[in-house]
DNA sequence: GATACTAATGACACTCAGTGCCGTTGGGAA
DNA sequence: TTCCCAACGGCACTGAGTGTCATTAGTATC
């Protein structure tokens, strides 16, 4: 999952100016996590290194687990908008593939951080667990779209399973990316989706018709 | 996911006898969680109610999040054995369906607790997050089996995606079960797997051949 | 330039989860 | 009865996360 854009340069008109940014703190944290490990790094370490107070850090991030994630919700909103704005004549799985690839596009200057980030998120147990909450929102977006396209209720088995499958495909591709230092993330994701693509589309449409007929 | 069997009546030959059981503590905790909510219940509350020391509770369960789960690892080992002992002439998806249904069979006296348990595990954010770690082991068992059947490496995209899909199917069925008070869990699971069943089997075999050819 | 307003900051104290340490308890065996 | 040993439970400690509040540093107004 792509994470970690930054707060725009929007100046508040009133009050004291923020002394730091989400990205700055996140980068400091990622560096420390990679150096000493997640569990061996305390919130105080991060706050000290970032030159801010402990209490301030908790105003930027609700928990230690959220530090590696950036502004996920904004990206998710963008994906929802992207999906719902797509023309209906594009096959559903292709819509999903395109939107998910776009979601996982990361600006080049974030690349080195992104790899560390995902390595942590997928391999540190605490973070792996916490990720579920983010994935749930992500799945929701996928399920919504599938449900709309197939004219099924959101909680129906088909959209739900489809969302899980998409998540699985993404995470499998991410694991490959982390293993194989040389490959491009978007290539792996694209390949993975194309491999599963048509078969799932067929499957879902069949299953849908089967359920109706 | 099925959880919550109990420690056998095996007497230790030496040392002081245990003063309680996993099930007893788990049941006390579940009751309190349902009464006041998970976050509003402290470890001290549970220990006091169970009549044991706080320190003792942490010897039975490594964390508060583990309280609703019973002896999951034992059940998982049973499922692994079940799968690997199945004859090869049974179609793969049917093997999975049978093993997963069996995994989710719960002794009747546990039924009322099981519903509370799963309601908590699927709807309390902390627990939902923690569940991921259990699901990861569960997915691993499924992926292993699929990989063996299709003669693919475990980390390959197909077994991994298949495992995610199976998990998704189970969780979707569990959600339906919790919503619809009257339905039987195993019926819903069975129905869900039969619905997705053949299409996935076809899909995976096609994908597998496609990847090879 | 002084004053008023406002939002970000950081210090402090507190709760609670989880851990290490260690003396105590109680059941079975000698 | 005595010895052995595992389970127990008290205590102190670390670290995450929260509520409160005075302080700081910007902007707008006079």
Coordinates of C-alpha atoms (C1' of nucleotides) in Angstrom, one line a residue:
Chain A
X1 CA 0.0 0.0 0.0
X2 CA 1.3 3.4 -0.8
X3 CA 1.7 5.8 2.0
X4 CA 3.6 9.0 3.0
X5 CA 2.8 12.0 0.9
X6 CA 3.2 15.3 2.7
X7 CA 1.1 18.0 4.1
X8 CA 0.8 20.8 1.5
X9 CA 2.5 24.2 2.1
X10 CA -0.8 25.7 3.3
X11 CA -0.1 28.4 5.8
X12 CA -2.5 28.7 8.7
X13 CA -3.6 32.3 9.0
X14 CA -3.8 32.2 12.8
X15 CA -1.8 30.9 15.7
X16 CA 1.6 29.5 16.1
X17 CA 3.1 27.8 13.0
X18 CA 3.7 24.0 13.2
X19 CA 7.3 23.2 14.0
X20 CA 7.5 20.1 11.9
X21 CA 5.6 17.9 9.4
X22 CA 4.2 14.4 9.3
X23 CA 6.8 13.4 6.7
X24 CA 9.7 14.7 8.8
X25 CA 8.7 12.7 11.9
X26 CA 7.9 9.6 9.8
X27 CA 11.3 9.7 8.2
X28 CA 13.1 10.1 11.5
X29 CA 11.1 7.2 12.9
X30 CA 11.7 5.0 9.9
X31 CA 15.5 5.6 10.1
X32 CA 15.5 4.7 13.8
X33 CA 13.4 1.7 13.3
X34 CA 15.7 0.3 10.6
X35 CA 18.8 1.1 12.8
X36 CA 17.7 -0.4 16.1
X37 CA 14.5 -2.3 15.3
X38 CA 10.9 -1.2 15.9
X39 CA 10.5 -2.6 19.5
X40 CA 13.9 -1.2 20.6
X41 CA 13.0 2.3 19.6
X42 CA 10.9 4.3 22.1
X43 CA 8.6 7.2 21.4
X44 CA 11.0 9.3 23.4
X45 CA 13.9 8.4 21.2
X46 CA 11.9 9.5 18.1
X47 CA 10.7 12.7 19.7
X48 CA 14.2 13.6 20.9
X49 CA 15.7 12.8 17.4
X50 CA 13.0 14.9 15.7
X51 CA 13.6 17.7 18.1
X52 CA 10.0 17.9 19.4
X53 CA 8.2 17.0 22.6
X54 CA 6.8 13.6 23.2
X55 CA 3.3 15.1 23.5
X56 CA 3.6 16.9 20.2
X57 CA 4.5 13.6 18.5
X58 CA 1.3 12.1 19.6
X59 CA -0.6 15.0 18.1
X60 CA 0.9 14.2 14.7
X61 CA 0.5 10.4 15.0
X62 CA -2.1 8.7 17.1
X63 CA 0.2 5.8 17.9
X64 CA 3.6 4.4 17.4
X65 CA 2.1 2.0 14.9
X66 CA 1.0 4.8 12.7
X67 CA 4.4 6.3 12.3
X68 CA 5.3 4.3 9.2
X69 CA 2.0 5.1 7.6
X70 CA 1.7 8.5 6.1
X71 CA -1.5 10.2 5.1
X72 CA -3.2 7.0 4.0
X73 CA -6.8 8.3 4.2
X74 CA -6.2 11.0 1.6
X75 CA -4.8 8.4 -0.8
X76 CA -7.7 6.2 -0.2
X77 CA -10.1 8.9 -0.9
X78 CA -8.3 9.5 -4.2
X79 CA -8.6 5.9 -5.1
X80 CA -12.3 5.9 -4.4
X81 CA -12.8 8.9 -6.6
X82 CA -10.7 7.4 -9.3
X83 CA -12.8 4.2 -9.3
X84 CA -16.1 5.9 -9.3
X85 CA -15.1 8.2 -12.1
X86 CA -14.2 5.4 -14.5
X87 CA -16.2 4.8 -17.6
X88 CA -18.5 1.7 -17.4
X89 CA -17.2 0.2 -20.7
X90 CA -13.9 -0.7 -19.1
X91 CA -14.0 -4.3 -17.7
X92 CA -14.2 -4.3 -14.0
X93 CA -10.9 -6.1 -13.3
X94 CA -9.1 -3.7 -15.5
X95 CA -10.7 -0.8 -13.6
X96 CA -9.5 -2.3 -10.4
X97 CA -6.0 -3.0 -11.8
X98 CA -5.6 0.5 -13.0
X99 CA -6.9 2.2 -9.8
X100 CA -4.8 -0.1 -7.6
X101 CA -1.6 0.5 -9.6
X102 CA -2.2 4.2 -9.4
X103 CA -2.8 4.0 -5.7
X104 CA 0.6 2.3 -5.3
X105 CA 2.5 4.9 -7.4
X106 CA 5.0 6.6 -5.2
X107 CA 6.9 9.8 -6.0
X108 CA 10.5 9.0 -6.8
X109 CA 12.0 10.9 -3.9
X110 CA 10.0 8.6 -1.6
X111 CA 11.3 5.4 -3.0
X112 CA 14.1 4.6 -0.5
X113 CA 11.7 5.4 2.4
X114 CA 8.9 3.4 0.8
X115 CA 10.9 0.2 0.7
X116 CA 11.9 0.5 4.4
X117 CA 8.3 1.4 5.3
X118 CA 6.9 -1.6 3.6
X119 CA 9.5 -3.9 4.9
X120 CA 8.5 -2.8 8.4
X121 CA 4.8 -2.9 7.8
X122 CA 4.9 -6.5 6.4
X123 CA 7.5 -8.0 8.8
X124 CA 7.2 -6.4 12.2
X125 CA 4.4 -8.3 14.0
X126 CA 2.9 -5.3 15.8
X127 CA 2.8 -3.3 12.5
X128 CA 1.5 -6.2 10.5
X129 CA -1.3 -6.5 13.0
X130 CA -2.0 -2.8 12.9
X131 CA -2.0 -2.7 9.1
X132 CA -5.2 -4.8 9.1
X133 CA -7.2 -1.7 10.1
X134 CA -5.9 0.2 7.1
X135 CA -6.5 -2.8 4.8
X136 CA -10.0 -3.0 6.0
X137 CA -10.7 0.6 4.7
X138 CA -8.9 -0.3 1.5
X139 CA -11.0 -3.5 1.1
X140 CA -14.1 -1.5 1.7
X141 CA -13.3 0.8 -1.3
X142 CA -12.7 -2.2 -3.5
X143 CA -15.8 -4.0 -2.3
X144 CA -17.9 -0.8 -2.8
X145 CA -16.8 -0.6 -6.4
X146 CA -17.3 -4.3 -7.2
X147 CA -20.8 -4.1 -5.6
X148 CA -21.7 -1.2 -7.6
X149 CA -20.5 -2.7 -10.9
X150 CA -22.2 -6.1 -10.2
X151 CA -25.3 -4.5 -8.7
X152 CA -24.9 -6.5 -5.5
X153 CA -25.1 -5.3 -1.9
X154 CA -21.7 -4.4 -0.4
X155 CA -21.8 -7.0 2.2
X156 CA -22.5 -9.8 -0.4
X157 CA -20.0 -12.6 -0.6
X158 CA -18.8 -11.7 -4.1
X159 CA -17.6 -8.2 -3.5
X160 CA -16.2 -9.1 -0.1
X161 CA -14.2 -12.1 -1.5
X162 CA -13.1 -10.0 -4.4
X163 CA -11.7 -7.4 -2.1
X164 CA -9.8 -10.0 -0.1
X165 CA -8.4 -11.5 -3.2
X166 CA -7.2 -8.1 -4.5
X167 CA -5.6 -7.4 -1.2
X168 CA -3.9 -10.8 -1.3
X169 CA -2.6 -10.1 -4.8
X170 CA -1.2 -6.8 -3.7
X171 CA 0.5 -8.2 -0.7
X172 CA 1.9 -11.1 -2.5
X173 CA 3.4 -8.7 -5.1
X174 CA 4.8 -6.5 -2.3
X175 CA 6.5 -9.6 -0.7
X176 CA 8.0 -10.4 -4.1
X177 CA 9.2 -6.8 -4.4
X178 CA 10.8 -6.8 -1.0
X179 CA 12.5 -10.2 -1.7
X180 CA 13.8 -9.3 -5.2
X181 CA 15.7 -6.1 -4.8
X182 CA 15.8 -5.3 -8.5
X183 CA 12.2 -5.5 -9.6
X184 CA 9.9 -2.5 -10.0
X185 CA 6.9 -2.6 -7.7
X186 CA 4.4 -1.4 -10.2
X187 CA 5.6 -4.0 -12.7
X188 CA 5.2 -6.8 -10.2
X189 CA 1.7 -5.6 -9.3
X190 CA 0.7 -5.2 -12.9
X191 CA 2.0 -8.7 -13.7
X192 CA 0.2 -10.2 -10.7
X193 CA -3.1 -8.6 -11.6
X194 CA -2.8 -9.6 -15.2
X195 CA -2.1 -13.2 -14.1
X196 CA -5.2 -13.5 -11.9
X197 CA -7.2 -11.0 -13.9
X198 CA -9.4 -12.6 -16.5
X199 CA -9.9 -15.8 -14.5
X200 CA -11.3 -13.8 -11.6
X201 CA -13.5 -11.7 -13.8
X202 CA -14.9 -14.8 -15.4
X203 CA -15.3 -16.4 -12.0
X204 CA -17.1 -13.5 -10.5
X205 CA -19.5 -13.0 -13.4
X206 CA -20.2 -16.7 -13.5
X207 CA -20.7 -16.8 -9.8
X208 CA -23.0 -13.8 -10.0
X209 CA -25.1 -15.3 -12.7
X210 CA -25.1 -18.6 -10.9
X211 CA -26.4 -17.0 -7.8
X212 CA -29.1 -15.2 -9.7
X213 CA -30.2 -18.0 -12.0
Chain B
X1 CA -12.0 -19.2 13.0
X2 CA -12.7 -21.8 15.6
X3 CA -11.0 -21.3 19.0
X4 CA -11.4 -22.2 22.6
X5 CA -11.1 -25.9 23.3
X6 CA -9.8 -26.8 26.7
X7 CA -6.7 -28.2 28.3
X8 CA -7.1 -31.9 28.9
X9 CA -7.3 -33.4 32.4
X10 CA -3.7 -34.4 32.2
X11 CA -2.2 -34.2 35.8
X12 CA 1.3 -33.0 36.1
X13 CA 3.4 -35.4 38.2
X14 CA 5.3 -32.8 40.0
X15 CA 4.8 -29.4 41.5
X16 CA 1.8 -27.4 42.5
X17 CA -1.4 -28.0 40.6
X18 CA -2.7 -25.3 38.3
X19 CA -5.5 -23.3 40.0
X20 CA -7.4 -22.6 36.9
X21 CA -7.7 -23.3 33.1
X22 CA -7.4 -21.3 29.9
X23 CA -11.1 -21.8 29.2
X24 CA -12.1 -20.5 32.6
X25 CA -10.1 -17.3 32.3
X26 CA -11.2 -16.9 28.7
X27 CA -14.9 -17.2 29.7
X28 CA -14.6 -14.8 32.5
X29 CA -12.9 -12.3 30.2
X30 CA -15.5 -12.8 27.4
X31 CA -18.3 -12.1 29.9
X32 CA -16.7 -8.9 31.1
X33 CA -15.8 -7.8 27.6
X34 CA -19.4 -8.2 26.6
X35 CA -20.7 -6.4 29.7
X36 CA -18.5 -3.3 29.7
X37 CA -16.6 -3.5 26.4
X38 CA -13.1 -4.6 25.7
X39 CA -11.3 -1.3 26.3
X40 CA -13.2 -0.6 29.5
X41 CA -12.2 -3.9 31.0
X42 CA -8.7 -4.0 32.6
X43 CA -6.5 -7.0 33.1
X44 CA -6.9 -6.4 36.9
X45 CA -10.7 -6.7 36.5
X46 CA -10.4 -10.0 34.8
X47 CA -7.8 -11.4 37.2
X48 CA -9.9 -10.3 40.2
X49 CA -13.1 -11.8 38.7
X50 CA -11.3 -15.0 37.9
X51 CA -9.8 -15.2 41.4
X52 CA -6.2 -15.3 40.3
X53 CA -3.3 -12.9 40.5
X54 CA -2.6 -10.5 37.6
X55 CA 0.8 -12.1 37.1
X56 CA -0.7 -15.5 36.8
X57 CA -3.1 -14.4 34.2
X58 CA -0.2 -13.3 32.0
X59 CA 1.3 -16.8 32.4
X60 CA -1.9 -18.3 30.8
X61 CA -2.2 -15.6 28.1
X62 CA 0.6 -13.6 26.6
X63 CA -1.6 -10.5 26.1
X64 CA -5.1 -9.1 26.7
X65 CA -5.7 -9.6 22.9
X66 CA -5.1 -13.3 23.3
X67 CA -7.9 -13.8 25.8
X68 CA -10.7 -14.3 23.3
X69 CA -8.6 -16.8 21.4
X70 CA -8.3 -20.3 22.9
X71 CA -5.7 -22.9 21.9
X72 CA -5.6 -21.9 18.3
X73 CA -2.3 -23.5 17.5
X74 CA -3.5 -26.9 18.4
X75 CA -6.5 -26.6 16.1
X76 CA -4.3 -25.3 13.3
X77 CA -1.9 -28.3 13.7
X78 CA -5.0 -30.5 13.4
X79 CA -6.1 -28.8 10.2
X80 CA -2.6 -29.2 8.7
X81 CA -2.6 -32.9 9.5
X82 CA -6.1 -33.2 8.1
X83 CA -5.1 -31.6 4.8
X84 CA -1.9 -33.5 4.3
X85 CA -3.7 -36.8 5.1
X86 CA -6.3 -36.4 2.4
X87 CA -6.3 -38.6 -0.7
X88 CA -5.1 -37.0 -3.9
X89 CA -8.1 -37.9 -6.0
X90 CA -10.3 -35.4 -4.1
X91 CA -10.4 -32.1 -6.0
X92 CA -8.3 -29.5 -4.2
X93 CA -11.0 -27.0 -3.5
X94 CA -13.1 -29.8 -2.0
X95 CA -10.2 -30.8 0.2
X96 CA -9.9 -27.2 1.4
X97 CA -13.7 -26.9 1.9
X98 CA -13.8 -30.0 4.0
X99 CA -10.8 -29.2 6.1
X100 CA -11.9 -25.6 6.7
X101 CA -15.4 -26.7 7.7
X102 CA -13.9 -29.2 10.1
X103 CA -11.6 -26.5 11.5
X104 CA -14.6 -24.4 12.3
X105 CA -16.6 -27.0 14.0
X106 CA -17.2 -26.1 17.6
X107 CA -18.5 -28.4 20.4
X108 CA -22.1 -27.5 21.2
X109 CA -21.4 -26.3 24.8
X110 CA -19.0 -23.7 23.4
X111 CA -21.6 -22.2 21.0
X112 CA -22.8 -19.3 23.1
X113 CA -19.2 -18.3 23.9
X114 CA -18.2 -18.8 20.3
X115 CA -20.6 -16.1 19.1
X116 CA -19.4 -13.6 21.6
X117 CA -15.9 -14.4 20.9
X118 CA -16.2 -13.9 17.1
X119 CA -18.2 -10.8 17.6
X120 CA -15.4 -9.3 19.6
X121 CA -12.7 -10.6 17.3
X122 CA -14.3 -9.2 14.2
X123 CA -15.6 -5.9 15.6
X124 CA -13.2 -4.6 18.3
X125 CA -10.4 -2.8 16.4
X126 CA -7.6 -3.9 18.7
X127 CA -8.7 -7.5 18.4
X128 CA -9.3 -7.3 14.7
X129 CA -5.8 -6.1 14.3
X130 CA -4.3 -8.8 16.5
X131 CA -6.3 -11.5 14.6
X132 CA -4.1 -10.8 11.6
X133 CA -1.2 -12.7 13.3
X134 CA -3.4 -15.8 13.7
X135 CA -4.8 -15.5 10.2
X136 CA -1.2 -15.4 8.9
X137 CA -0.5 -18.8 10.3
X138 CA -3.9 -20.1 9.0
X139 CA -3.1 -18.7 5.6
X140 CA 0.2 -20.4 5.7
X141 CA -1.4 -23.8 6.2
X142 CA -3.7 -23.2 3.3
X143 CA -0.9 -21.9 1.0
X144 CA 1.3 -24.9 1.9
X145 CA -1.4 -27.3 0.8
X146 CA -2.2 -25.5 -2.4
X147 CA 1.5 -25.2 -3.2
X148 CA 1.9 -29.0 -2.7
X149 CA -1.1 -29.9 -4.8
X150 CA -0.1 -27.6 -7.7
X151 CA 3.6 -28.3 -7.3
X152 CA 4.4 -24.6 -6.9
X153 CA 6.7 -22.9 -4.4
X154 CA 4.8 -21.7 -1.3
X155 CA 5.6 -18.1 -1.9
X156 CA 4.2 -18.2 -5.4
X157 CA 1.4 -15.9 -6.3
X158 CA -1.2 -18.6 -6.8
X159 CA -1.0 -20.3 -3.4
X160 CA -0.7 -17.0 -1.6
X161 CA -3.7 -15.5 -3.4
X162 CA -5.7 -18.7 -2.9
X163 CA -5.0 -18.5 0.9
X164 CA -6.2 -14.9 1.0
X165 CA -9.3 -15.8 -0.9
X166 CA -10.1 -18.7 1.4
X167 CA -9.7 -16.4 4.4
X168 CA -11.9 -13.8 2.8
X169 CA -14.6 -16.4 2.2
X170 CA -14.5 -17.5 5.8
X171 CA -14.6 -14.1 7.2
X172 CA -17.4 -13.0 4.9
X173 CA -19.4 -16.1 6.1
X174 CA -18.6 -15.3 9.7
X175 CA -19.9 -11.8 9.2
X176 CA -23.1 -13.1 7.7
X177 CA -23.4 -15.5 10.7
X178 CA -23.1 -12.7 13.2
X179 CA -25.6 -10.6 11.3
X180 CA -28.2 -13.2 10.9
X181 CA -28.8 -14.7 14.3
X182 CA -30.6 -17.8 13.0
X183 CA -28.3 -19.3 10.5
X184 CA -25.8 -22.1 11.3
X185 CA -22.2 -21.2 10.9
X186 CA -21.2 -24.4 9.1
X187 CA -24.0 -24.1 6.7
X188 CA -23.0 -20.5 5.7
X189 CA -19.4 -21.5 5.3
X190 CA -20.3 -24.5 3.2
X191 CA -22.6 -22.4 1.0
X192 CA -19.9 -19.7 0.6
X193 CA -17.3 -22.2 -0.4
X194 CA -19.6 -24.0 -2.8
X195 CA -20.4 -20.7 -4.4
X196 CA -16.8 -19.7 -5.0
X197 CA -15.6 -23.3 -5.3
X198 CA -15.5 -24.5 -8.9
X199 CA -14.7 -21.1 -10.4
X200 CA -11.6 -20.7 -8.2
X201 CA -10.5 -24.2 -9.0
X202 CA -10.9 -23.6 -12.7
X203 CA -9.2 -20.2 -12.3
X204 CA -6.2 -21.5 -10.4
X205 CA -5.6 -24.4 -12.7
X206 CA -5.9 -22.2 -15.7
X207 CA -3.7 -19.6 -14.2
X208 CA -1.2 -22.3 -13.3
X209 CA -1.1 -23.7 -16.8
X210 CA -1.1 -20.2 -18.2
X211 CA 2.0 -19.4 -16.2
X212 CA 3.7 -22.5 -17.3
X213 CA 2.8 -22.5 -21.0
Chain C
dG1 C1' 5.0 49.3 18.0
dA2 C1' 1.8 47.5 21.7
dT3 C1' -2.1 44.6 22.4
dA4 C1' -5.5 40.8 21.6
dC5 C1' -6.4 36.6 19.6
dT6 C1' -5.3 31.9 18.4
dA7 C1' -3.1 27.5 17.5
dA8 C1' 0.9 24.7 18.3
dT9 C1' 3.9 23.3 21.7
dG10 C1' 5.8 20.8 25.7
dA11 C1' 5.8 19.7 30.7
dC12 C1' 3.6 17.0 34.2
dA13 C1' 0.9 13.5 36.1
dC14 C1' -1.8 9.6 35.4
dT15 C1' -3.7 4.9 33.6
dC16 C1' -2.8 0.6 31.9
dA17 C1' -0.4 -3.3 29.4
dG18 C1' 3.3 -6.2 29.8
dT19 C1' 7.9 -8.0 32.0
dG20 C1' 11.6 -9.5 35.3
dC21 C1' 12.5 -10.9 39.8
dC22 C1' 11.8 -13.5 43.8
dG23 C1' 9.8 -15.3 47.8
dT24 C1' 5.7 -18.3 48.9
dT25 C1' 2.4 -22.0 48.4
dG26 C1' 0.8 -26.6 47.9
dG27 C1' 0.7 -31.2 45.8
dG28 C1' 3.3 -35.6 44.9
dA29 C1' 7.2 -38.5 45.9
dA30 C1' 10.8 -40.4 49.0
Chain D
dT1 C1' 7.7 -35.6 57.8
dT2 C1' 10.8 -34.0 54.5
dC3 C1' 12.2 -32.8 49.9
dC4 C1' 11.3 -31.3 45.5
dC5 C1' 9.3 -28.6 42.1
dA6 C1' 6.0 -26.1 39.4
dA7 C1' 2.4 -22.8 39.9
dC8 C1' 1.3 -18.7 42.2
dG9 C1' 1.3 -13.8 43.4
dG10 C1' 3.4 -9.5 45.0
dC11 C1' 6.5 -5.7 43.7
dA12 C1' 8.9 -2.7 41.0
dC13 C1' 9.9 -1.2 36.5
dT14 C1' 9.4 0.2 31.4
dG15 C1' 6.9 2.1 27.8
dA16 C1' 2.5 3.5 25.2
dG17 C1' -1.0 6.6 25.3
dT18 C1' -4.1 10.5 27.4
dG19 C1' -5.9 14.7 29.9
dT20 C1' -4.7 19.1 31.6
dC21 C1' -2.7 23.4 31.4
dA22 C1' 0.7 27.0 31.1
dT23 C1' 3.8 28.8 27.5
dT24 C1' 5.2 30.1 23.0
dA25 C1' 5.0 32.2 18.6
dG26 C1' 2.6 33.5 14.9
dT27 C1' -1.4 36.9 12.8
dA28 C1' -4.6 40.7 13.0
dT29 C1' -6.1 45.0 15.1
dC30 C1' -5.5 49.4 17.0

